[in-house]
Amino acid sequence: MTDSVRRVSSGGPWEDKFGYSRAVQLPNGLVLVSGCTSVVNGQISAGGPYEQALASFQLAFDALKQVGLGREHVVRTRMYITHARDVDEVGRAHKELFDDVRPAASMIIVSGFVDPSLVVEVEIEAYGAGAR
């Protein structure tokens, strides 16, 4: 690990418990944002897949903001969902947020998350040379 790698915390309960950062900014301008769900202050803050996707992406955007980047800097997204029936709703949220950005994207169906009420988790990668 070098001093030029910046690590960002959101204060989420699992970051300290499991030893990870919400985001890591590399010296080349690449920022990797860990999986985000709609858990805010220990509570699931949104209902269905569409709302959970929007809330999850907002947490990722908040991490990006800490390093001086925004939605327009996102180059890759990954959306993990627990049910194929949620593809359209999560895809709708993604389109709303990224239609003008058009990052590389993947949507993957998984068997579940740490809380069964969660149906969406997202990861993003962003790039911004000169981000702080």
mmCIF file of N, CA and C in Angstrom:
data_model
loop_
_atom_site.group_PDB
_atom_site.id
_atom_site.type_symbol
_atom_site.label_atom_id
_atom_site.label_comp_id
_atom_site.label_asym_id
_atom_site.label_seq_id
_atom_site.Cartn_x
_atom_site.Cartn_y
_atom_site.Cartn_z
ATOM 1 N N MET A 1 0.842 -1.175 0.000
ATOM 2 C CA MET A 1 0.000 0.000 0.000
ATOM 3 C C MET A 1 0.888 1.240 0.000
ATOM 4 N N THR A 2 0.496 2.202 -0.820
ATOM 5 C CA THR A 2 1.267 3.423 -0.888
ATOM 6 C C THR A 2 0.462 4.578 -0.312
ATOM 7 N N ASP A 3 1.174 5.638 0.011
ATOM 8 C CA ASP A 3 0.509 6.825 0.545
ATOM 9 C C ASP A 3 -0.364 7.508 -0.501
ATOM 10 N N SER A 4 -0.123 7.238 -1.777
ATOM 11 C CA SER A 4 -0.892 7.902 -2.818
ATOM 12 C C SER A 4 -2.243 7.227 -3.087
ATOM 13 N N VAL A 5 -2.520 6.125 -2.423
ATOM 14 C CA VAL A 5 -3.825 5.492 -2.515
ATOM 15 C C VAL A 5 -4.702 6.089 -1.420
ATOM 16 N N ARG A 6 -5.854 6.624 -1.822
ATOM 17 C CA ARG A 6 -6.761 7.241 -0.855
ATOM 18 C C ARG A 6 -7.920 6.303 -0.582
ATOM 19 N N ARG A 7 -8.250 6.173 0.689
ATOM 20 C CA ARG A 7 -9.356 5.311 1.104
ATOM 21 C C ARG A 7 -10.448 6.167 1.740
ATOM 22 N N VAL A 8 -11.680 5.920 1.329
ATOM 23 C CA VAL A 8 -12.824 6.711 1.774
ATOM 24 C C VAL A 8 -13.760 5.820 2.578
ATOM 25 N N SER A 9 -14.240 6.336 3.698
ATOM 26 C CA SER A 9 -15.207 5.612 4.522
ATOM 27 C C SER A 9 -16.548 6.327 4.479
ATOM 28 N N SER A 10 -17.612 5.556 4.539
ATOM 29 C CA SER A 10 -18.950 6.154 4.627
ATOM 30 C C SER A 10 -19.478 6.073 6.054
ATOM 31 N N GLY A 11 -18.734 5.382 6.921
ATOM 32 C CA GLY A 11 -19.209 5.200 8.283
ATOM 33 C C GLY A 11 -20.189 4.049 8.416
ATOM 34 N N GLY A 12 -20.354 3.273 7.347
ATOM 35 C CA GLY A 12 -21.277 2.141 7.376
ATOM 36 C C GLY A 12 -20.850 1.097 8.389
ATOM 37 N N PRO A 13 -21.815 0.354 8.953
ATOM 38 C CA PRO A 13 -21.517 -0.584 10.028
ATOM 39 C C PRO A 13 -20.587 -1.727 9.651
ATOM 40 N N TRP A 14 -20.593 -2.118 8.386
ATOM 41 C CA TRP A 14 -19.788 -3.276 8.000
ATOM 42 C C TRP A 14 -18.356 -2.909 7.626
ATOM 43 N N GLU A 15 -18.076 -1.641 7.371
ATOM 44 C CA GLU A 15 -16.724 -1.246 6.969
ATOM 45 C C GLU A 15 -15.695 -1.592 8.044
ATOM 46 N N ASP A 16 -15.950 -1.175 9.274
ATOM 47 C CA ASP A 16 -15.023 -1.502 10.371
ATOM 48 C C ASP A 16 -15.091 -2.978 10.740
ATOM 49 N N LYS A 17 -16.299 -3.514 10.752
ATOM 50 C CA LYS A 17 -16.479 -4.913 11.156
ATOM 51 C C LYS A 17 -15.732 -5.873 10.228
ATOM 52 N N PHE A 18 -15.746 -5.591 8.906
ATOM 53 C CA PHE A 18 -15.136 -6.500 7.943
ATOM 54 C C PHE A 18 -13.843 -5.977 7.333
ATOM 55 N N GLY A 19 -13.435 -4.753 7.696
ATOM 56 C CA GLY A 19 -12.149 -4.227 7.263
ATOM 57 C C GLY A 19 -12.055 -3.838 5.802
ATOM 58 N N TYR A 20 -12.964 -2.981 5.348
ATOM 59 C CA TYR A 20 -12.888 -2.509 3.969
ATOM 60 C C TYR A 20 -13.222 -1.028 3.905
ATOM 61 N N SER A 21 -12.948 -0.428 2.769
ATOM 62 C CA SER A 21 -13.256 0.987 2.520
ATOM 63 C C SER A 21 -14.453 1.083 1.589
ATOM 64 N N ARG A 22 -15.236 2.136 1.743
ATOM 65 C CA ARG A 22 -16.358 2.367 0.829
ATOM 66 C C ARG A 22 -15.828 2.612 -0.580
ATOM 67 N N ALA A 23 -14.710 3.352 -0.670
ATOM 68 C CA ALA A 23 -14.106 3.616 -1.971
ATOM 69 C C ALA A 23 -12.599 3.697 -1.831
ATOM 70 N N VAL A 24 -11.920 3.357 -2.908
ATOM 71 C CA VAL A 24 -10.460 3.454 -2.967
ATOM 72 C C VAL A 24 -10.110 4.209 -4.246
ATOM 73 N N GLN A 25 -9.328 5.281 -4.079
ATOM 74 C CA GLN A 25 -8.892 6.075 -5.223
ATOM 75 C C GLN A 25 -7.420 5.780 -5.488
ATOM 76 N N LEU A 26 -7.129 5.360 -6.713
ATOM 77 C CA LEU A 26 -5.766 5.043 -7.118
ATOM 78 C C LEU A 26 -5.088 6.278 -7.707
ATOM 79 N N PRO A 27 -3.759 6.303 -7.694
ATOM 80 C CA PRO A 27 -3.041 7.474 -8.189
ATOM 81 C C PRO A 27 -3.328 7.809 -9.659
ATOM 82 N N ASN A 28 -3.754 6.841 -10.452
ATOM 83 C CA ASN A 28 -4.033 7.089 -11.872
ATOM 84 C C ASN A 28 -5.404 7.704 -12.119
ATOM 85 N N GLY A 29 -6.174 7.966 -11.047
ATOM 86 C CA GLY A 29 -7.494 8.574 -11.180
ATOM 87 C C GLY A 29 -8.649 7.600 -11.137
ATOM 88 N N LEU A 30 -8.369 6.300 -11.095
ATOM 89 C CA LEU A 30 -9.435 5.304 -11.009
ATOM 90 C C LEU A 30 -9.955 5.235 -9.576
ATOM 91 N N VAL A 31 -11.270 5.222 -9.439
ATOM 92 C CA VAL A 31 -11.910 5.105 -8.127
ATOM 93 C C VAL A 31 -12.820 3.889 -8.154
ATOM 94 N N LEU A 32 -12.618 2.988 -7.200
ATOM 95 C CA LEU A 32 -13.404 1.768 -7.070
ATOM 96 C C LEU A 32 -14.314 1.923 -5.855
ATOM 97 N N VAL A 33 -15.608 1.793 -6.076
ATOM 98 C CA VAL A 33 -16.571 1.924 -4.977
ATOM 99 C C VAL A 33 -17.105 0.538 -4.637
ATOM 100 N N SER A 34 -16.984 0.178 -3.361
ATOM 101 C CA SER A 34 -17.457 -1.119 -2.875
ATOM 102 C C SER A 34 -18.966 -1.262 -3.072
ATOM 103 N N GLY A 35 -19.428 -2.482 -2.926
ATOM 104 C CA GLY A 35 -20.855 -2.744 -3.044
ATOM 105 C C GLY A 35 -21.672 -1.874 -2.107
ATOM 106 N N CYS A 36 -22.704 -1.247 -2.643
ATOM 107 C CA CYS A 36 -23.593 -0.371 -1.877
ATOM 108 C C CYS A 36 -25.009 -0.928 -1.939
ATOM 109 N N THR A 37 -25.656 -0.940 -0.806
ATOM 110 C CA THR A 37 -27.059 -1.321 -0.727
ATOM 111 C C THR A 37 -27.840 -0.124 -0.206
ATOM 112 N N SER A 38 -29.117 -0.280 -0.042
ATOM 113 C CA SER A 38 -29.954 0.830 0.419
ATOM 114 C C SER A 38 -30.013 0.921 1.940
ATOM 115 N N VAL A 39 -28.984 0.440 2.624
ATOM 116 C CA VAL A 39 -28.935 0.543 4.084
ATOM 117 C C VAL A 39 -28.316 1.890 4.475
ATOM 118 N N VAL A 40 -29.093 2.686 5.196
ATOM 119 C CA VAL A 40 -28.638 3.981 5.679
ATOM 120 C C VAL A 40 -28.869 4.023 7.188
ATOM 121 N N ASN A 41 -27.815 4.334 7.929
ATOM 122 C CA ASN A 41 -27.899 4.356 9.398
ATOM 123 C C ASN A 41 -28.441 3.038 9.960
ATOM 124 N N GLY A 42 -28.012 1.948 9.342
ATOM 125 C CA GLY A 42 -28.401 0.630 9.829
ATOM 126 C C GLY A 42 -29.790 0.173 9.430
ATOM 127 N N GLN A 43 -30.509 0.982 8.658
ATOM 128 C CA GLN A 43 -31.874 0.640 8.260
ATOM 129 C C GLN A 43 -31.989 0.601 6.739
ATOM 130 N N ILE A 44 -32.787 -0.327 6.232
ATOM 131 C CA ILE A 44 -33.053 -0.344 4.799
ATOM 132 C C ILE A 44 -33.939 0.860 4.500
ATOM 133 N N SER A 45 -33.434 1.749 3.635
ATOM 134 C CA SER A 45 -34.102 3.035 3.451
ATOM 135 C C SER A 45 -35.070 3.064 2.275
ATOM 136 N N ALA A 46 -35.190 1.993 1.545
ATOM 137 C CA ALA A 46 -36.049 2.017 0.372
ATOM 138 C C ALA A 46 -36.791 0.699 0.232
ATOM 139 N N GLY A 47 -37.885 0.727 -0.551
ATOM 140 C CA GLY A 47 -38.750 -0.431 -0.683
ATOM 141 C C GLY A 47 -38.364 -1.437 -1.732
ATOM 142 N N GLY A 48 -38.930 -1.309 -2.938
ATOM 143 C CA GLY A 48 -38.753 -2.284 -3.997
ATOM 144 C C GLY A 48 -37.431 -2.144 -4.727
ATOM 145 N N PRO A 49 -37.251 -2.953 -5.764
ATOM 146 C CA PRO A 49 -35.980 -2.970 -6.479
ATOM 147 C C PRO A 49 -35.609 -1.627 -7.106
ATOM 148 N N TYR A 50 -36.559 -0.905 -7.656
ATOM 149 C CA TYR A 50 -36.285 0.400 -8.254
ATOM 150 C C TYR A 50 -35.778 1.372 -7.193
ATOM 151 N N GLU A 51 -36.500 1.470 -6.095
ATOM 152 C CA GLU A 51 -36.126 2.383 -5.013
ATOM 153 C C GLU A 51 -34.803 1.977 -4.370
ATOM 154 N N GLN A 52 -34.607 0.665 -4.185
ATOM 155 C CA GLN A 52 -33.338 0.208 -3.603
ATOM 156 C C GLN A 52 -32.174 0.515 -4.534
ATOM 157 N N ALA A 53 -32.373 0.372 -5.834
ATOM 158 C CA ALA A 53 -31.299 0.685 -6.780
ATOM 159 C C ALA A 53 -30.946 2.165 -6.709
ATOM 160 N N LEU A 54 -31.947 3.039 -6.718
ATOM 161 C CA LEU A 54 -31.676 4.479 -6.637
ATOM 162 C C LEU A 54 -30.928 4.830 -5.348
ATOM 163 N N ALA A 55 -31.382 4.276 -4.228
ATOM 164 C CA ALA A 55 -30.732 4.561 -2.938
ATOM 165 C C ALA A 55 -29.315 4.014 -2.905
ATOM 166 N N SER A 56 -29.112 2.847 -3.475
ATOM 167 C CA SER A 56 -27.777 2.233 -3.498
ATOM 168 C C SER A 56 -26.809 3.065 -4.330
ATOM 169 N N PHE A 57 -27.261 3.487 -5.504
ATOM 170 C CA PHE A 57 -26.403 4.331 -6.334
ATOM 171 C C PHE A 57 -26.115 5.661 -5.646
ATOM 172 N N GLN A 58 -27.086 6.191 -4.909
ATOM 173 C CA GLN A 58 -26.842 7.458 -4.210
ATOM 174 C C GLN A 58 -25.718 7.312 -3.190
ATOM 175 N N LEU A 59 -25.668 6.192 -2.486
ATOM 176 C CA LEU A 59 -24.564 5.970 -1.540
ATOM 177 C C LEU A 59 -23.229 5.913 -2.276
ATOM 178 N N ALA A 60 -23.224 5.293 -3.452
ATOM 179 C CA ALA A 60 -21.999 5.253 -4.247
ATOM 180 C C ALA A 60 -21.609 6.655 -4.716
ATOM 181 N N PHE A 61 -22.584 7.458 -5.129
ATOM 182 C CA PHE A 61 -22.309 8.831 -5.554
ATOM 183 C C PHE A 61 -21.751 9.659 -4.394
ATOM 184 N N ASP A 62 -22.267 9.412 -3.196
ATOM 185 C CA ASP A 62 -21.759 10.125 -2.015
ATOM 186 C C ASP A 62 -20.279 9.820 -1.793
ATOM 187 N N ALA A 63 -19.882 8.581 -2.014
ATOM 188 C CA ALA A 63 -18.466 8.211 -1.886
ATOM 189 C C ALA A 63 -17.636 8.906 -2.962
ATOM 190 N N LEU A 64 -18.143 8.942 -4.178
ATOM 191 C CA LEU A 64 -17.431 9.621 -5.255
ATOM 192 C C LEU A 64 -17.246 11.104 -4.958
ATOM 193 N N LYS A 65 -18.266 11.694 -4.386
ATOM 194 C CA LYS A 65 -18.212 13.130 -4.068
ATOM 195 C C LYS A 65 -17.041 13.438 -3.130
ATOM 196 N N GLN A 66 -16.738 12.501 -2.237
ATOM 197 C CA GLN A 66 -15.637 12.706 -1.291
ATOM 198 C C GLN A 66 -14.281 12.817 -1.976
ATOM 199 N N VAL A 67 -14.172 12.316 -3.216
ATOM 200 C CA VAL A 67 -12.908 12.432 -3.951
ATOM 201 C C VAL A 67 -13.037 13.402 -5.125
ATOM 202 N N GLY A 68 -14.098 14.180 -5.129
ATOM 203 C CA GLY A 68 -14.262 15.212 -6.140
ATOM 204 C C GLY A 68 -14.794 14.746 -7.479
ATOM 205 N N LEU A 69 -15.444 13.584 -7.511
ATOM 206 C CA LEU A 69 -16.004 13.062 -8.759
ATOM 207 C C LEU A 69 -17.528 12.987 -8.664
ATOM 208 N N GLY A 70 -18.159 12.885 -9.817
ATOM 209 C CA GLY A 70 -19.611 12.785 -9.871
ATOM 210 C C GLY A 70 -20.059 11.680 -10.796
ATOM 211 N N ARG A 71 -21.353 11.621 -10.994
ATOM 212 C CA ARG A 71 -21.980 10.600 -11.832
ATOM 213 C C ARG A 71 -21.375 10.569 -13.231
ATOM 214 N N GLU A 72 -21.024 11.725 -13.749
ATOM 215 C CA GLU A 72 -20.475 11.810 -15.103
ATOM 216 C C GLU A 72 -19.105 11.149 -15.243
ATOM 217 N N HIS A 73 -18.448 10.837 -14.122
ATOM 218 C CA HIS A 73 -17.139 10.184 -14.147
ATOM 219 C C HIS A 73 -17.235 8.661 -14.092
ATOM 220 N N VAL A 74 -18.444 8.130 -13.949
ATOM 221 C CA VAL A 74 -18.629 6.678 -13.819
ATOM 222 C C VAL A 74 -18.370 6.004 -15.167
ATOM 223 N N VAL A 75 -17.499 4.994 -15.143
ATOM 224 C CA VAL A 75 -17.153 4.265 -16.366
ATOM 225 C C VAL A 75 -17.631 2.815 -16.349
ATOM 226 N N ARG A 76 -18.018 2.314 -15.172
ATOM 227 C CA ARG A 76 -18.492 0.930 -15.086
ATOM 228 C C ARG A 76 -19.447 0.797 -13.906
ATOM 229 N N THR A 77 -20.516 0.040 -14.107
ATOM 230 C CA THR A 77 -21.431 -0.280 -13.014
ATOM 231 C C THR A 77 -21.659 -1.788 -12.998
ATOM 232 N N ARG A 78 -21.895 -2.283 -11.794
ATOM 233 C CA ARG A 78 -22.323 -3.678 -11.629
ATOM 234 C C ARG A 78 -23.533 -3.655 -10.714
ATOM 235 N N MET A 79 -24.572 -4.331 -11.143
ATOM 236 C CA MET A 79 -25.792 -4.413 -10.355
ATOM 237 C C MET A 79 -26.037 -5.875 -10.019
ATOM 238 N N TYR A 80 -26.130 -6.169 -8.755
ATOM 239 C CA TYR A 80 -26.414 -7.516 -8.290
ATOM 240 C C TYR A 80 -27.861 -7.526 -7.806
ATOM 241 N N ILE A 81 -28.631 -8.475 -8.295
ATOM 242 C CA ILE A 81 -30.038 -8.577 -7.918
ATOM 243 C C ILE A 81 -30.334 -10.019 -7.495
ATOM 244 N N THR A 82 -31.367 -10.168 -6.679
ATOM 245 C CA THR A 82 -31.688 -11.506 -6.185
ATOM 246 C C THR A 82 -32.766 -12.218 -7.007
ATOM 247 N N HIS A 83 -33.455 -11.484 -7.882
ATOM 248 C CA HIS A 83 -34.531 -12.101 -8.668
ATOM 249 C C HIS A 83 -34.504 -11.579 -10.104
ATOM 250 N N ALA A 84 -34.653 -12.464 -11.064
ATOM 251 C CA ALA A 84 -34.714 -12.068 -12.469
ATOM 252 C C ALA A 84 -35.899 -11.142 -12.729
ATOM 253 N N ARG A 85 -36.946 -11.273 -11.942
ATOM 254 C CA ARG A 85 -38.129 -10.418 -12.145
ATOM 255 C C ARG A 85 -37.827 -8.939 -11.899
ATOM 256 N N ASP A 86 -36.691 -8.634 -11.251
ATOM 257 C CA ASP A 86 -36.348 -7.247 -10.927
ATOM 258 C C ASP A 86 -35.479 -6.566 -11.984
ATOM 259 N N VAL A 87 -35.150 -7.285 -13.038
ATOM 260 C CA VAL A 87 -34.265 -6.738 -14.075
ATOM 261 C C VAL A 87 -34.796 -5.408 -14.615
ATOM 262 N N ASP A 88 -36.061 -5.353 -14.982
ATOM 263 C CA ASP A 88 -36.601 -4.135 -15.591
ATOM 264 C C ASP A 88 -36.609 -2.951 -14.624
ATOM 265 N N GLU A 89 -36.958 -3.184 -13.383
ATOM 266 C CA GLU A 89 -37.013 -2.079 -12.417
ATOM 267 C C GLU A 89 -35.622 -1.539 -12.086
ATOM 268 N N VAL A 90 -34.669 -2.433 -11.919
ATOM 269 C CA VAL A 90 -33.294 -2.000 -11.640
ATOM 270 C C VAL A 90 -32.703 -1.357 -12.889
ATOM 271 N N GLY A 91 -32.997 -1.918 -14.045
ATOM 272 C CA GLY A 91 -32.546 -1.330 -15.299
ATOM 273 C C GLY A 91 -33.132 0.059 -15.519
ATOM 274 N N ARG A 92 -34.384 0.257 -15.126
ATOM 275 C CA ARG A 92 -35.024 1.576 -15.241
ATOM 276 C C ARG A 92 -34.308 2.605 -14.376
ATOM 277 N N ALA A 93 -33.958 2.218 -13.155
ATOM 278 C CA ALA A 93 -33.217 3.128 -12.274
ATOM 279 C C ALA A 93 -31.855 3.468 -12.877
ATOM 280 N N HIS A 94 -31.180 2.449 -13.415
ATOM 281 C CA HIS A 94 -29.873 2.664 -14.030
ATOM 282 C C HIS A 94 -29.988 3.624 -15.211
ATOM 283 N N LYS A 95 -30.979 3.433 -16.048
ATOM 284 C CA LYS A 95 -31.170 4.309 -17.204
ATOM 285 C C LYS A 95 -31.415 5.745 -16.764
ATOM 286 N N GLU A 96 -32.249 5.931 -15.747
ATOM 287 C CA GLU A 96 -32.517 7.282 -15.240
ATOM 288 C C GLU A 96 -31.234 7.990 -14.815
ATOM 289 N N LEU A 97 -30.359 7.255 -14.166
ATOM 290 C CA LEU A 97 -29.143 7.845 -13.626
ATOM 291 C C LEU A 97 -28.018 7.972 -14.652
ATOM 292 N N PHE A 98 -27.961 7.060 -15.611
ATOM 293 C CA PHE A 98 -26.784 6.965 -16.475
ATOM 294 C C PHE A 98 -27.065 7.049 -17.979
ATOM 295 N N ASP A 99 -28.264 7.359 -18.378
ATOM 296 C CA ASP A 99 -28.574 7.355 -19.809
ATOM 297 C C ASP A 99 -27.640 8.274 -20.595
ATOM 298 N N ASP A 100 -27.267 9.412 -20.022
ATOM 299 C CA ASP A 100 -26.379 10.331 -20.728
ATOM 300 C C ASP A 100 -24.902 10.030 -20.499
ATOM 301 N N VAL A 101 -24.594 9.122 -19.558
ATOM 302 C CA VAL A 101 -23.205 8.767 -19.241
ATOM 303 C C VAL A 101 -22.793 7.486 -19.980
ATOM 304 N N ARG A 102 -23.676 6.511 -19.998
ATOM 305 C CA ARG A 102 -23.480 5.234 -20.678
ATOM 306 C C ARG A 102 -22.216 4.474 -20.262
ATOM 307 N N PRO A 103 -22.085 4.153 -18.967
ATOM 308 C CA PRO A 103 -20.932 3.351 -18.549
ATOM 309 C C PRO A 103 -21.076 1.907 -19.018
ATOM 310 N N ALA A 104 -19.967 1.181 -19.012
ATOM 311 C CA ALA A 104 -20.037 -0.265 -19.191
ATOM 312 C C ALA A 104 -20.833 -0.793 -17.993
ATOM 313 N N ALA A 105 -21.684 -1.779 -18.207
ATOM 314 C CA ALA A 105 -22.561 -2.220 -17.121
ATOM 315 C C ALA A 105 -22.804 -3.719 -17.172
ATOM 316 N N SER A 106 -22.998 -4.292 -15.984
ATOM 317 C CA SER A 106 -23.379 -5.695 -15.849
ATOM 318 C C SER A 106 -24.488 -5.796 -14.821
ATOM 319 N N MET A 107 -25.411 -6.731 -15.039
ATOM 320 C CA MET A 107 -26.432 -7.046 -14.044
ATOM 321 C C MET A 107 -26.364 -8.544 -13.812
ATOM 322 N N ILE A 108 -26.160 -8.915 -12.555
ATOM 323 C CA ILE A 108 -25.899 -10.301 -12.204
ATOM 324 C C ILE A 108 -26.924 -10.762 -11.172
ATOM 325 N N ILE A 109 -27.474 -11.935 -11.367
ATOM 326 C CA ILE A 109 -28.419 -12.493 -10.396
ATOM 327 C C ILE A 109 -27.636 -13.327 -9.393
ATOM 328 N N VAL A 110 -27.855 -13.032 -8.098
ATOM 329 C CA VAL A 110 -27.165 -13.723 -7.008
ATOM 330 C C VAL A 110 -28.201 -14.391 -6.106
ATOM 331 N N SER A 111 -27.725 -15.231 -5.208
ATOM 332 C CA SER A 111 -28.670 -15.969 -4.363
ATOM 333 C C SER A 111 -29.183 -15.161 -3.177
ATOM 334 N N GLY A 112 -28.500 -14.108 -2.776
ATOM 335 C CA GLY A 112 -28.994 -13.304 -1.665
ATOM 336 C C GLY A 112 -27.934 -12.386 -1.107
ATOM 337 N N PHE A 113 -28.355 -11.560 -0.139
ATOM 338 C CA PHE A 113 -27.477 -10.607 0.532
ATOM 339 C C PHE A 113 -27.525 -10.830 2.037
ATOM 340 N N VAL A 114 -26.767 -10.036 2.784
ATOM 341 C CA VAL A 114 -26.672 -10.228 4.238
ATOM 342 C C VAL A 114 -28.009 -10.027 4.941
ATOM 343 N N ASP A 115 -28.893 -9.260 4.356
ATOM 344 C CA ASP A 115 -30.246 -9.081 4.885
ATOM 345 C C ASP A 115 -31.213 -9.496 3.778
ATOM 346 N N PRO A 116 -32.126 -10.419 4.043
ATOM 347 C CA PRO A 116 -33.024 -10.899 2.992
ATOM 348 C C PRO A 116 -33.974 -9.832 2.445
ATOM 349 N N SER A 117 -34.108 -8.690 3.131
ATOM 350 C CA SER A 117 -34.944 -7.595 2.624
ATOM 351 C C SER A 117 -34.278 -6.851 1.479
ATOM 352 N N LEU A 118 -32.970 -7.002 1.363
ATOM 353 C CA LEU A 118 -32.229 -6.347 0.286
ATOM 354 C C LEU A 118 -32.379 -7.152 -0.992
ATOM 355 N N VAL A 119 -32.661 -6.453 -2.094
ATOM 356 C CA VAL A 119 -32.784 -7.133 -3.379
ATOM 357 C C VAL A 119 -31.816 -6.591 -4.428
ATOM 358 N N VAL A 120 -31.066 -5.533 -4.072
ATOM 359 C CA VAL A 120 -30.135 -4.898 -5.005
ATOM 360 C C VAL A 120 -28.864 -4.493 -4.271
ATOM 361 N N GLU A 121 -27.727 -4.704 -4.920
ATOM 362 C CA GLU A 121 -26.450 -4.148 -4.474
ATOM 363 C C GLU A 121 -25.738 -3.663 -5.727
ATOM 364 N N VAL A 122 -25.072 -2.511 -5.622
ATOM 365 C CA VAL A 122 -24.388 -1.955 -6.790
ATOM 366 C C VAL A 122 -22.932 -1.651 -6.466
ATOM 367 N N GLU A 123 -22.106 -1.717 -7.496
ATOM 368 C CA GLU A 123 -20.713 -1.283 -7.428
ATOM 369 C C GLU A 123 -20.485 -0.336 -8.594
ATOM 370 N N ILE A 124 -19.609 0.633 -8.402
ATOM 371 C CA ILE A 124 -19.256 1.495 -9.512
ATOM 372 C C ILE A 124 -17.749 1.708 -9.560
ATOM 373 N N GLU A 125 -17.281 1.982 -10.757
ATOM 374 C CA GLU A 125 -15.902 2.390 -10.976
ATOM 375 C C GLU A 125 -15.984 3.714 -11.719
ATOM 376 N N ALA A 126 -15.142 4.647 -11.298
ATOM 377 C CA ALA A 126 -15.139 5.966 -11.924
ATOM 378 C C ALA A 126 -13.701 6.349 -12.238
ATOM 379 N N TYR A 127 -13.575 7.279 -13.159
ATOM 380 C CA TYR A 127 -12.238 7.747 -13.517
ATOM 381 C C TYR A 127 -12.261 9.262 -13.636
ATOM 382 N N GLY A 128 -11.297 9.870 -12.998
ATOM 383 C CA GLY A 128 -11.167 11.316 -13.096
ATOM 384 C C GLY A 128 -9.738 11.724 -12.815
ATOM 385 N N ALA A 129 -8.969 11.913 -13.851
ATOM 386 C CA ALA A 129 -7.603 12.398 -13.668
ATOM 387 C C ALA A 129 -7.689 13.764 -13.003
ATOM 388 N N GLY A 130 -6.953 13.971 -11.975
ATOM 389 C CA GLY A 130 -6.977 15.258 -11.293
ATOM 390 C C GLY A 130 -7.997 15.331 -10.180
ATOM 391 N N ALA A 131 -8.703 14.229 -9.905
ATOM 392 C CA ALA A 131 -9.605 14.235 -8.758
ATOM 393 C C ALA A 131 -8.768 14.354 -7.502
ATOM 394 N N ARG A 132 -9.333 14.923 -6.478
ATOM 395 C CA ARG A 132 -8.555 15.132 -5.242
ATOM 396 C C ARG A 132 -8.568 13.910 -4.356
#
